[in-house]
mmCIF file of C-alpha atoms in Angstrom:
data_model
loop_
_atom_site.group_PDB
_atom_site.id
_atom_site.type_symbol
_atom_site.label_atom_id
_atom_site.label_comp_id
_atom_site.label_asym_id
_atom_site.label_seq_id
_atom_site.Cartn_x
_atom_site.Cartn_y
_atom_site.Cartn_z
ATOM 1 C CA UNK A 1 48.264 173.930 72.337
ATOM 2 C CA UNK A 2 49.183 170.931 74.681
ATOM 3 C CA UNK A 3 52.919 171.626 76.006
ATOM 4 C CA UNK A 4 53.358 167.741 75.403
ATOM 5 C CA UNK A 5 52.390 168.076 71.715
ATOM 6 C CA UNK A 6 54.602 170.899 71.395
ATOM 7 C CA UNK A 7 57.272 169.337 72.715
ATOM 8 C CA UNK A 8 56.760 166.279 70.531
ATOM 9 C CA UNK A 9 56.639 168.461 67.523
ATOM 10 C CA UNK A 10 60.004 170.397 68.732
ATOM 11 C CA UNK A 11 61.571 166.762 68.680
ATOM 12 C CA UNK A 12 60.334 165.501 65.480
ATOM 13 C CA UNK A 13 61.766 169.092 64.190
ATOM 14 C CA UNK A 14 65.303 168.598 65.537
ATOM 15 C CA UNK A 15 65.437 165.023 64.848
ATOM 16 C CA UNK A 16 64.591 165.654 61.054
ATOM 17 C CA UNK A 17 67.281 168.404 61.013
ATOM 18 C CA UNK A 18 69.593 166.527 62.322
ATOM 19 C CA UNK A 19 69.034 163.701 59.960
ATOM 20 C CA UNK A 20 68.959 165.937 57.064
ATOM 21 C CA UNK A 21 72.703 167.246 58.180
ATOM 22 C CA UNK A 22 73.700 163.843 58.450
ATOM 23 C CA UNK A 23 72.270 162.667 54.899
ATOM 24 C CA UNK A 24 73.731 165.754 53.529
ATOM 25 C CA UNK A 25 77.386 164.915 54.981
ATOM 26 C CA UNK A 26 77.220 161.472 53.760
ATOM 27 C CA UNK A 27 76.180 162.400 50.358
ATOM 28 C CA UNK A 28 79.264 164.688 50.295
ATOM 29 C CA UNK A 29 81.906 162.238 51.982
ATOM 30 C CA UNK A 30 80.658 159.252 49.637
ATOM 31 C CA UNK A 31 80.744 161.522 46.332
ATOM 32 C CA UNK A 32 83.121 159.186 44.274
ATOM 33 C CA UNK A 33 80.891 156.447 45.164
ATOM 34 C CA UNK A 34 77.508 157.707 45.307
ATOM 35 C CA UNK A 35 77.785 160.442 42.379
ATOM 36 C CA UNK A 36 78.126 157.708 39.599
ATOM 37 C CA UNK A 37 75.710 155.582 40.739
ATOM 38 C CA UNK A 38 73.030 157.909 41.280
ATOM 39 C CA UNK A 39 74.288 159.629 37.492
ATOM 40 C CA UNK A 40 73.573 155.992 36.157
ATOM 41 C CA UNK A 41 70.558 155.182 37.557
ATOM 42 C CA UNK A 42 69.062 158.852 36.414
ATOM 43 C CA UNK A 43 70.063 158.018 32.925
ATOM 44 C CA UNK A 44 68.829 154.625 33.426
ATOM 45 C CA UNK A 45 65.326 155.841 34.156
ATOM 46 C CA UNK A 46 65.691 158.240 31.318
ATOM 47 C CA UNK A 47 66.518 155.316 28.668
ATOM 48 C CA UNK A 48 63.864 153.167 30.487
ATOM 49 C CA UNK A 49 61.302 153.741 27.422
ATOM 50 C CA UNK A 50 64.073 152.770 24.954
ATOM 51 C CA UNK A 51 64.662 149.439 27.125
ATOM 52 C CA UNK A 52 61.050 148.625 27.324
ATOM 53 C CA UNK A 53 60.707 149.270 23.472
ATOM 54 C CA UNK A 54 63.291 146.463 22.675
ATOM 55 C CA UNK A 55 61.667 144.212 25.352
ATOM 56 C CA UNK A 56 58.112 144.620 23.569
ATOM 57 C CA UNK A 57 60.004 143.120 20.598
ATOM 58 C CA UNK A 58 60.783 140.159 22.463
ATOM 59 C CA UNK A 59 64.381 141.181 23.034
ATOM 60 C CA UNK A 60 65.680 139.764 26.712
ATOM 61 C CA UNK A 61 66.500 142.611 28.812
ATOM 62 C CA UNK A 62 70.301 141.756 29.301
ATOM 63 C CA UNK A 63 70.255 142.039 25.705
ATOM 64 C CA UNK A 64 68.568 145.286 25.462
ATOM 65 C CA UNK A 65 70.608 147.006 27.907
ATOM 66 C CA UNK A 66 73.620 146.001 26.007
ATOM 67 C CA UNK A 67 72.335 147.685 23.077
ATOM 68 C CA UNK A 68 71.352 150.640 24.458
ATOM 69 C CA UNK A 69 74.736 150.869 26.183
ATOM 70 C CA UNK A 70 76.704 150.159 22.838
ATOM 71 C CA UNK A 71 74.317 153.024 21.258
ATOM 72 C CA UNK A 72 75.142 155.313 24.221
ATOM 73 C CA UNK A 73 79.122 154.997 24.070
ATOM 74 C CA UNK A 74 79.012 155.128 20.283
ATOM 75 C CA UNK A 75 77.089 158.403 20.337
ATOM 76 C CA UNK A 76 79.644 159.545 22.811
ATOM 77 C CA UNK A 77 82.638 158.544 20.867
ATOM 78 C CA UNK A 78 80.960 160.301 17.972
ATOM 79 C CA UNK A 79 80.643 163.499 19.572
ATOM 80 C CA UNK A 80 84.542 163.242 20.633
ATOM 81 C CA UNK A 81 85.297 162.560 17.268
ATOM 82 C CA UNK A 82 83.639 165.969 15.663
ATOM 83 C CA UNK A 83 84.955 167.996 18.490
ATOM 84 C CA UNK A 84 88.555 166.918 18.623
ATOM 85 C CA UNK A 85 90.011 168.529 15.785
ATOM 86 C CA UNK A 86 88.749 171.981 17.334
ATOM 87 C CA UNK A 87 90.233 171.071 20.592
ATOM 88 C CA UNK A 88 93.446 170.073 19.018
ATOM 89 C CA UNK A 89 93.801 173.316 16.726
ATOM 90 C CA UNK A 90 93.185 175.636 20.097
ATOM 91 C CA UNK A 91 96.061 173.502 21.671
ATOM 92 C CA UNK A 92 98.158 174.161 18.724
ATOM 93 C CA UNK A 93 96.937 177.878 18.516
ATOM 94 C CA UNK A 94 97.504 178.282 22.362
ATOM 95 C CA UNK A 95 100.439 180.884 21.671
ATOM 96 C CA UNK A 96 98.632 182.957 19.926
ATOM 97 C CA UNK A 97 95.358 182.727 21.840
ATOM 98 C CA UNK A 98 97.470 184.029 25.203
ATOM 99 C CA UNK A 99 99.083 186.582 23.281
ATOM 100 C CA UNK A 100 95.480 188.009 22.093
ATOM 101 C CA UNK A 101 94.306 187.467 25.688
ATOM 102 C CA UNK A 102 97.250 189.486 27.221
ATOM 103 C CA UNK A 103 96.586 192.177 24.670
ATOM 104 C CA UNK A 104 92.832 192.415 25.879
ATOM 105 C CA UNK A 105 94.006 191.993 29.398
ATOM 106 C CA UNK A 106 96.345 194.963 28.995
ATOM 107 C CA UNK A 107 93.394 197.317 27.641
ATOM 108 C CA UNK A 108 91.246 196.329 30.546
ATOM 109 C CA UNK A 109 94.120 197.028 33.100
ATOM 110 C CA UNK A 110 94.514 200.384 31.530
ATOM 111 C CA UNK A 111 91.001 201.083 32.233
ATOM 112 C CA UNK A 112 91.094 200.489 35.906
ATOM 113 C CA UNK A 113 94.714 201.943 36.891
ATOM 114 C CA UNK A 114 92.914 204.353 39.059
ATOM 115 C CA UNK A 115 91.366 201.462 41.177
ATOM 116 C CA UNK A 116 94.813 199.875 41.273
ATOM 117 C CA UNK A 117 96.535 202.541 42.718
ATOM 118 C CA UNK A 118 93.697 203.131 45.250
ATOM 119 C CA UNK A 119 94.517 199.321 46.490
ATOM 120 C CA UNK A 120 98.234 199.794 46.423
ATOM 121 C CA UNK A 121 97.284 202.873 48.849
ATOM 122 C CA UNK A 122 95.132 200.710 51.191
ATOM 123 C CA UNK A 123 97.945 197.951 51.282
ATOM 124 C CA UNK A 124 100.670 200.075 52.045
ATOM 125 C CA UNK A 125 98.732 201.642 55.122
ATOM 126 C CA UNK A 126 97.849 198.409 56.011
ATOM 127 C CA UNK A 127 101.574 197.627 56.442
ATOM 128 C CA UNK A 128 103.618 194.253 55.775
ATOM 129 C CA UNK A 129 101.360 194.393 52.596
ATOM 130 C CA UNK A 130 104.168 193.038 50.342
ATOM 131 C CA UNK A 131 104.983 189.701 52.473
ATOM 132 C CA UNK A 132 101.419 188.963 53.027
ATOM 133 C CA UNK A 133 100.881 189.317 49.182
ATOM 134 C CA UNK A 134 104.285 187.516 48.735
ATOM 135 C CA UNK A 135 103.207 184.352 51.165
ATOM 136 C CA UNK A 136 99.491 184.426 49.876
ATOM 137 C CA UNK A 137 100.700 184.134 46.369
ATOM 138 C CA UNK A 138 102.772 181.103 47.232
ATOM 139 C CA UNK A 139 100.626 178.761 45.910
ATOM 140 C CA UNK A 140 101.861 175.135 44.904
ATOM 141 C CA UNK A 141 101.480 174.760 41.065
ATOM 142 C CA UNK A 142 100.194 171.201 40.081
ATOM 143 C CA UNK A 143 102.759 169.045 38.128
ATOM 144 C CA UNK A 144 102.008 166.147 35.660
ATOM 145 C CA UNK A 145 102.447 163.617 38.523
ATOM 146 C CA UNK A 146 99.707 165.453 40.361
ATOM 147 C CA UNK A 147 97.220 165.555 37.283
ATOM 148 C CA UNK A 148 98.100 161.874 36.771
ATOM 149 C CA UNK A 149 97.121 161.049 40.234
ATOM 150 C CA UNK A 150 93.418 161.661 39.299
ATOM 151 C CA UNK A 151 93.295 159.044 36.719
ATOM 152 C CA UNK A 152 92.362 156.247 38.820
ATOM 153 C CA UNK A 153 89.634 157.911 40.562
ATOM 154 C CA UNK A 154 88.367 158.892 37.374
ATOM 155 C CA UNK A 155 88.381 155.727 35.691
ATOM 156 C CA UNK A 156 87.118 153.979 38.890
ATOM 157 C CA UNK A 157 84.139 156.175 38.612
ATOM 158 C CA UNK A 158 83.583 155.554 34.842
ATOM 159 C CA UNK A 159 83.538 151.992 35.398
ATOM 160 C CA UNK A 160 80.785 152.462 38.610
ATOM 161 C CA UNK A 161 78.801 154.415 36.149
ATOM 162 C CA UNK A 162 78.824 152.008 33.326
ATOM 163 C CA UNK A 163 78.461 149.067 35.481
ATOM 164 C CA UNK A 164 75.591 150.522 37.065
ATOM 165 C CA UNK A 165 73.620 151.780 34.356
ATOM 166 C CA UNK A 166 74.032 148.466 32.445
ATOM 167 C CA UNK A 167 72.724 146.331 35.389
ATOM 168 C CA UNK A 168 70.356 149.106 36.208
ATOM 169 C CA UNK A 169 68.754 148.913 32.623
ATOM 170 C CA UNK A 170 69.013 144.910 32.737
ATOM 171 C CA UNK A 171 67.238 144.261 36.078
ATOM 172 C CA UNK A 172 65.277 147.426 36.986
ATOM 173 C CA UNK A 173 61.892 145.700 36.866
ATOM 174 C CA UNK A 174 63.390 143.210 39.761
ATOM 175 C CA UNK A 175 64.876 146.308 41.519
ATOM 176 C CA UNK A 176 61.423 147.906 41.484
ATOM 177 C CA UNK A 177 59.602 144.860 42.857
ATOM 178 C CA UNK A 178 62.161 144.159 45.738
ATOM 179 C CA UNK A 179 62.291 147.834 46.707
ATOM 180 C CA UNK A 180 58.315 147.805 47.006
ATOM 181 C CA UNK A 181 58.612 144.995 49.309
ATOM 182 C CA UNK A 182 60.997 147.213 51.629
ATOM 183 C CA UNK A 183 59.143 150.096 51.612
ATOM 184 C CA UNK A 184 55.651 149.143 50.918
ATOM 185 C CA UNK A 185 54.418 152.801 49.619
ATOM 186 C CA UNK A 186 56.775 152.508 46.900
ATOM 187 C CA UNK A 187 54.926 150.140 44.736
ATOM 188 C CA UNK A 188 56.105 148.590 41.621
ATOM 189 C CA UNK A 189 53.623 150.721 39.818
ATOM 190 C CA UNK A 190 54.494 153.916 41.490
ATOM 191 C CA UNK A 191 57.972 153.487 40.489
ATOM 192 C CA UNK A 192 57.296 152.947 36.761
ATOM 193 C CA UNK A 193 54.879 155.688 36.776
ATOM 194 C CA UNK A 194 57.275 157.973 38.163
ATOM 195 C CA UNK A 195 59.975 156.652 36.055
ATOM 196 C CA UNK A 196 57.645 157.826 32.967
ATOM 197 C CA UNK A 197 57.736 161.379 34.471
ATOM 198 C CA UNK A 198 61.463 161.578 34.509
ATOM 199 C CA UNK A 199 61.282 160.399 30.980
ATOM 200 C CA UNK A 200 59.073 163.102 29.980
ATOM 201 C CA UNK A 201 61.138 165.873 31.432
ATOM 202 C CA UNK A 202 64.244 164.876 29.721
ATOM 203 C CA UNK A 203 62.140 165.125 26.347
ATOM 204 C CA UNK A 204 60.928 168.443 27.477
ATOM 205 C CA UNK A 205 64.734 169.820 28.377
ATOM 206 C CA UNK A 206 65.682 167.968 25.315
ATOM 207 C CA UNK A 207 63.712 170.017 23.297
ATOM 208 C CA UNK A 208 64.517 172.965 24.841
ATOM 209 C CA UNK A 209 68.315 172.699 24.259
ATOM 210 C CA UNK A 210 67.688 171.638 20.836
ATOM 211 C CA UNK A 211 66.031 174.745 19.682
ATOM 212 C CA UNK A 212 68.806 176.483 21.889
ATOM 213 C CA UNK A 213 71.525 174.824 20.081
ATOM 214 C CA UNK A 214 69.934 175.910 16.731
ATOM 215 C CA UNK A 215 69.684 179.355 17.626
ATOM 216 C CA UNK A 216 73.286 179.498 18.669
ATOM 217 C CA UNK A 217 74.497 177.573 15.427
ATOM 218 C CA UNK A 218 72.499 180.346 13.223
ATOM 219 C CA UNK A 219 73.666 183.241 15.172
ATOM 220 C CA UNK A 220 77.661 182.235 14.993
ATOM 221 C CA UNK A 221 76.820 181.362 11.312
ATOM 222 C CA UNK A 222 75.899 185.311 10.711
ATOM 223 C CA UNK A 223 78.827 186.260 12.689
ATOM 224 C CA UNK A 224 80.995 184.324 10.387
ATOM 225 C CA UNK A 225 82.339 182.008 13.244
ATOM 226 C CA UNK A 226 84.226 178.758 12.186
ATOM 227 C CA UNK A 227 82.173 175.544 12.167
ATOM 228 C CA UNK A 228 78.840 177.119 13.492
ATOM 229 C CA UNK A 229 77.235 173.606 13.720
ATOM 230 C CA UNK A 230 79.979 172.741 16.206
ATOM 231 C CA UNK A 231 78.976 175.398 18.195
ATOM 232 C CA UNK A 232 75.184 174.649 18.238
ATOM 233 C CA UNK A 233 76.063 171.401 19.090
ATOM 234 C CA UNK A 234 78.374 172.335 21.867
ATOM 235 C CA UNK A 235 75.658 174.485 23.031
ATOM 236 C CA UNK A 236 72.951 171.713 22.859
ATOM 237 C CA UNK A 237 75.123 169.161 24.701
ATOM 238 C CA UNK A 238 76.814 171.402 27.434
ATOM 239 C CA UNK A 239 73.139 172.837 28.200
ATOM 240 C CA UNK A 240 72.518 169.577 30.162
ATOM 241 C CA UNK A 241 75.430 170.864 32.268
ATOM 242 C CA UNK A 242 73.655 173.705 34.150
ATOM 243 C CA UNK A 243 75.734 176.657 34.717
ATOM 244 C CA UNK A 244 79.157 175.130 34.494
ATOM 245 C CA UNK A 245 78.427 173.742 30.807
ATOM 246 C CA UNK A 246 77.540 177.394 29.480
ATOM 247 C CA UNK A 247 80.234 178.930 30.935
ATOM 248 C CA UNK A 248 82.513 176.350 29.518
ATOM 249 C CA UNK A 249 80.898 177.271 25.853
ATOM 250 C CA UNK A 250 81.307 181.203 26.659
ATOM 251 C CA UNK A 251 85.136 180.914 27.523
ATOM 252 C CA UNK A 252 85.577 179.021 24.125
ATOM 253 C CA UNK A 253 83.892 181.526 21.997
ATOM 254 C CA UNK A 254 86.011 184.071 23.512
ATOM 255 C CA UNK A 255 88.953 182.198 22.974
ATOM 256 C CA UNK A 256 88.076 181.540 19.289
ATOM 257 C CA UNK A 257 86.607 185.298 18.729
ATOM 258 C CA UNK A 258 89.979 186.796 19.918
ATOM 259 C CA UNK A 259 91.502 184.831 17.219
ATOM 260 C CA UNK A 260 89.101 185.443 14.410
ATOM 261 C CA UNK A 261 88.180 188.683 14.899
ATOM 262 C CA UNK A 262 89.700 192.234 16.315
ATOM 263 C CA UNK A 263 88.725 194.882 18.429
ATOM 264 C CA UNK A 264 85.245 194.896 20.059
ATOM 265 C CA UNK A 265 84.180 192.360 17.553
ATOM 266 C CA UNK A 266 86.095 189.546 19.403
ATOM 267 C CA UNK A 267 83.915 189.353 22.566
ATOM 268 C CA UNK A 268 80.572 189.528 20.163
ATOM 269 C CA UNK A 269 80.179 185.822 19.990
ATOM 270 C CA UNK A 270 80.508 185.309 23.752
ATOM 271 C CA UNK A 271 78.361 188.440 24.127
ATOM 272 C CA UNK A 272 75.601 186.612 21.896
ATOM 273 C CA UNK A 273 75.634 183.588 23.517
ATOM 274 C CA UNK A 274 75.613 185.063 27.212
ATOM 275 C CA UNK A 275 72.558 187.100 26.040
ATOM 276 C CA UNK A 276 70.614 183.758 24.677
ATOM 277 C CA UNK A 277 71.669 181.636 27.725
ATOM 278 C CA UNK A 278 70.326 184.070 29.867
ATOM 279 C CA UNK A 279 67.079 184.438 28.406
ATOM 280 C CA UNK A 280 66.857 180.836 27.929
ATOM 281 C CA UNK A 281 67.757 179.766 31.242
ATOM 282 C CA UNK A 282 65.862 182.627 33.496
ATOM 283 C CA UNK A 283 62.993 182.583 31.552
ATOM 284 C CA UNK A 284 62.234 179.811 28.850
ATOM 285 C CA UNK A 285 63.759 176.532 30.749
ATOM 286 C CA UNK A 286 61.913 177.315 34.136
ATOM 287 C CA UNK A 287 58.810 178.131 32.633
ATOM 288 C CA UNK A 288 58.651 175.437 29.974
ATOM 289 C CA UNK A 289 59.855 172.593 32.290
ATOM 290 C CA UNK A 290 58.270 173.920 35.311
ATOM 291 C CA UNK A 291 54.671 174.034 33.816
ATOM 292 C CA UNK A 292 55.213 170.757 31.996
ATOM 293 C CA UNK A 293 55.881 168.774 34.979
ATOM 294 C CA UNK A 294 53.934 170.996 37.460
ATOM 295 C CA UNK A 295 56.919 172.156 39.590
ATOM 296 C CA UNK A 296 57.336 175.461 40.990
ATOM 297 C CA UNK A 297 60.298 177.331 39.144
ATOM 298 C CA UNK A 298 61.696 178.055 42.315
ATOM 299 C CA UNK A 299 62.012 174.694 43.688
ATOM 300 C CA UNK A 300 63.622 173.875 40.402
ATOM 301 C CA UNK A 301 66.379 176.624 40.749
ATOM 302 C CA UNK A 302 66.971 175.773 44.324
ATOM 303 C CA UNK A 303 67.206 171.974 43.672
ATOM 304 C CA UNK A 304 70.020 173.018 41.065
ATOM 305 C CA UNK A 305 71.574 175.349 43.538
ATOM 306 C CA UNK A 306 71.830 172.678 46.231
ATOM 307 C CA UNK A 307 73.176 169.738 44.007
ATOM 308 C CA UNK A 308 75.988 171.915 41.807
ATOM 309 C CA UNK A 309 76.871 172.951 45.441
ATOM 310 C CA UNK A 310 77.147 169.140 46.847
ATOM 311 C CA UNK A 311 78.425 167.587 43.484
ATOM 312 C CA UNK A 312 79.349 170.202 41.128
ATOM 313 C CA UNK A 313 78.567 168.949 37.263
ATOM 314 C CA UNK A 314 77.112 165.703 38.151
ATOM 315 C CA UNK A 315 74.999 167.401 40.805
ATOM 316 C CA UNK A 316 73.681 169.672 38.008
ATOM 317 C CA UNK A 317 72.919 166.706 35.706
ATOM 318 C CA UNK A 318 70.930 164.729 38.452
ATOM 319 C CA UNK A 319 69.007 167.788 40.060
ATOM 320 C CA UNK A 320 65.805 168.328 38.230
ATOM 321 C CA UNK A 321 64.965 164.719 37.161
ATOM 322 C CA UNK A 322 65.470 164.029 41.086
ATOM 323 C CA UNK A 323 63.193 166.830 41.835
ATOM 324 C CA UNK A 324 60.398 165.440 39.313
ATOM 325 C CA UNK A 325 60.992 161.726 40.673
ATOM 326 C CA UNK A 326 60.726 162.574 44.297
ATOM 327 C CA UNK A 327 57.566 165.362 43.647
ATOM 328 C CA UNK A 328 55.869 162.340 41.933
ATOM 329 C CA UNK A 329 56.458 159.847 44.717
ATOM 330 C CA UNK A 330 55.640 162.287 47.427
ATOM 331 C CA UNK A 331 52.359 163.125 45.912
ATOM 332 C CA UNK A 332 51.888 159.299 45.974
ATOM 333 C CA UNK A 333 51.137 158.646 42.302
ATOM 334 C CA UNK A 334 47.697 160.681 42.475
ATOM 335 C CA UNK A 335 48.106 161.867 38.722
ATOM 336 C CA UNK A 336 46.057 159.903 36.416
ATOM 337 C CA UNK A 337 47.705 161.346 33.429
ATOM 338 C CA UNK A 338 50.704 158.290 33.053
ATOM 339 C CA UNK A 339 49.341 155.093 31.881
ATOM 340 C CA UNK A 340 49.401 152.080 34.291
ATOM 341 C CA UNK A 341 52.476 149.639 33.431
ATOM 342 C CA UNK A 342 52.178 146.082 32.574
ATOM 343 C CA UNK A 343 53.392 144.161 35.539
ATOM 344 C CA UNK A 344 56.302 141.910 35.377
ATOM 345 C CA UNK A 345 56.983 138.714 37.190
ATOM 346 C CA UNK A 346 59.405 138.928 40.144
ATOM 347 C CA UNK A 347 62.946 136.976 39.734
#
């Protein structure tokens, strides 16, 4: 190979690596602004078919965006109304839950006394173990004012999300047209086809999550858990929040299980849910979504890991839609299974 060509290639690789590092740093630093914006755009792409359907009924884009926003907020409020009694009940029963958990922890701790004794022996051998442990344990506990200090940032993120979602739905055709002028390869037709591909992904994952929620509902009903419909709904909705959502459901099942059941049966609901979730997450979803969207399951997993590491729960929500969108764009729209969209006049 020509030394000049090799040097040029190494320079390109180094430049691309630095650019990627800077982009990741920027995404992490501007999370408070970019995360709600990107989440709103992804949700807008998912809801785009509904906006197109309303526009075909001769409803103006601004009105259709408002109707979709109102429907989305109404569904969110309905879900909150359904789960609020359960949350309030858990708060009222917090002392009972804590006592049951203490009994469970005491049982587990009794089984590992030998390990604890070894740990104490090692700590004494290292010296100054008590002082070090005391310093490490002196972790400040957040108070009410610390919790309230997050209020403005959370409210700001919600306002950014709602505003971006509305204006994206109302003006996305203009956004695509203007974006195609700045980046010629991103034609409006290609962006519309990528939008349809992401919507198909969301439909696929929604079917998987709906079946998973139904299975969890039946299992909880057989076990005798209270409100099995609510558990099925929680499994369905929180499964969109990959990893963290299932962890929240599993923790809730453990808390309710120690109240409803006695002994080993108290962990049965959580254990059964984790078993079903492992089957769904490790086999069903990667295979079904990967094949349906022509994605490598490894790329699906790595995308989830990266965005969860970068943005946490919001990253988990946008990871796969972004992967589907980016993969289609990078392929330059060579697929022909998505119908050509109807062109729109520029504003």
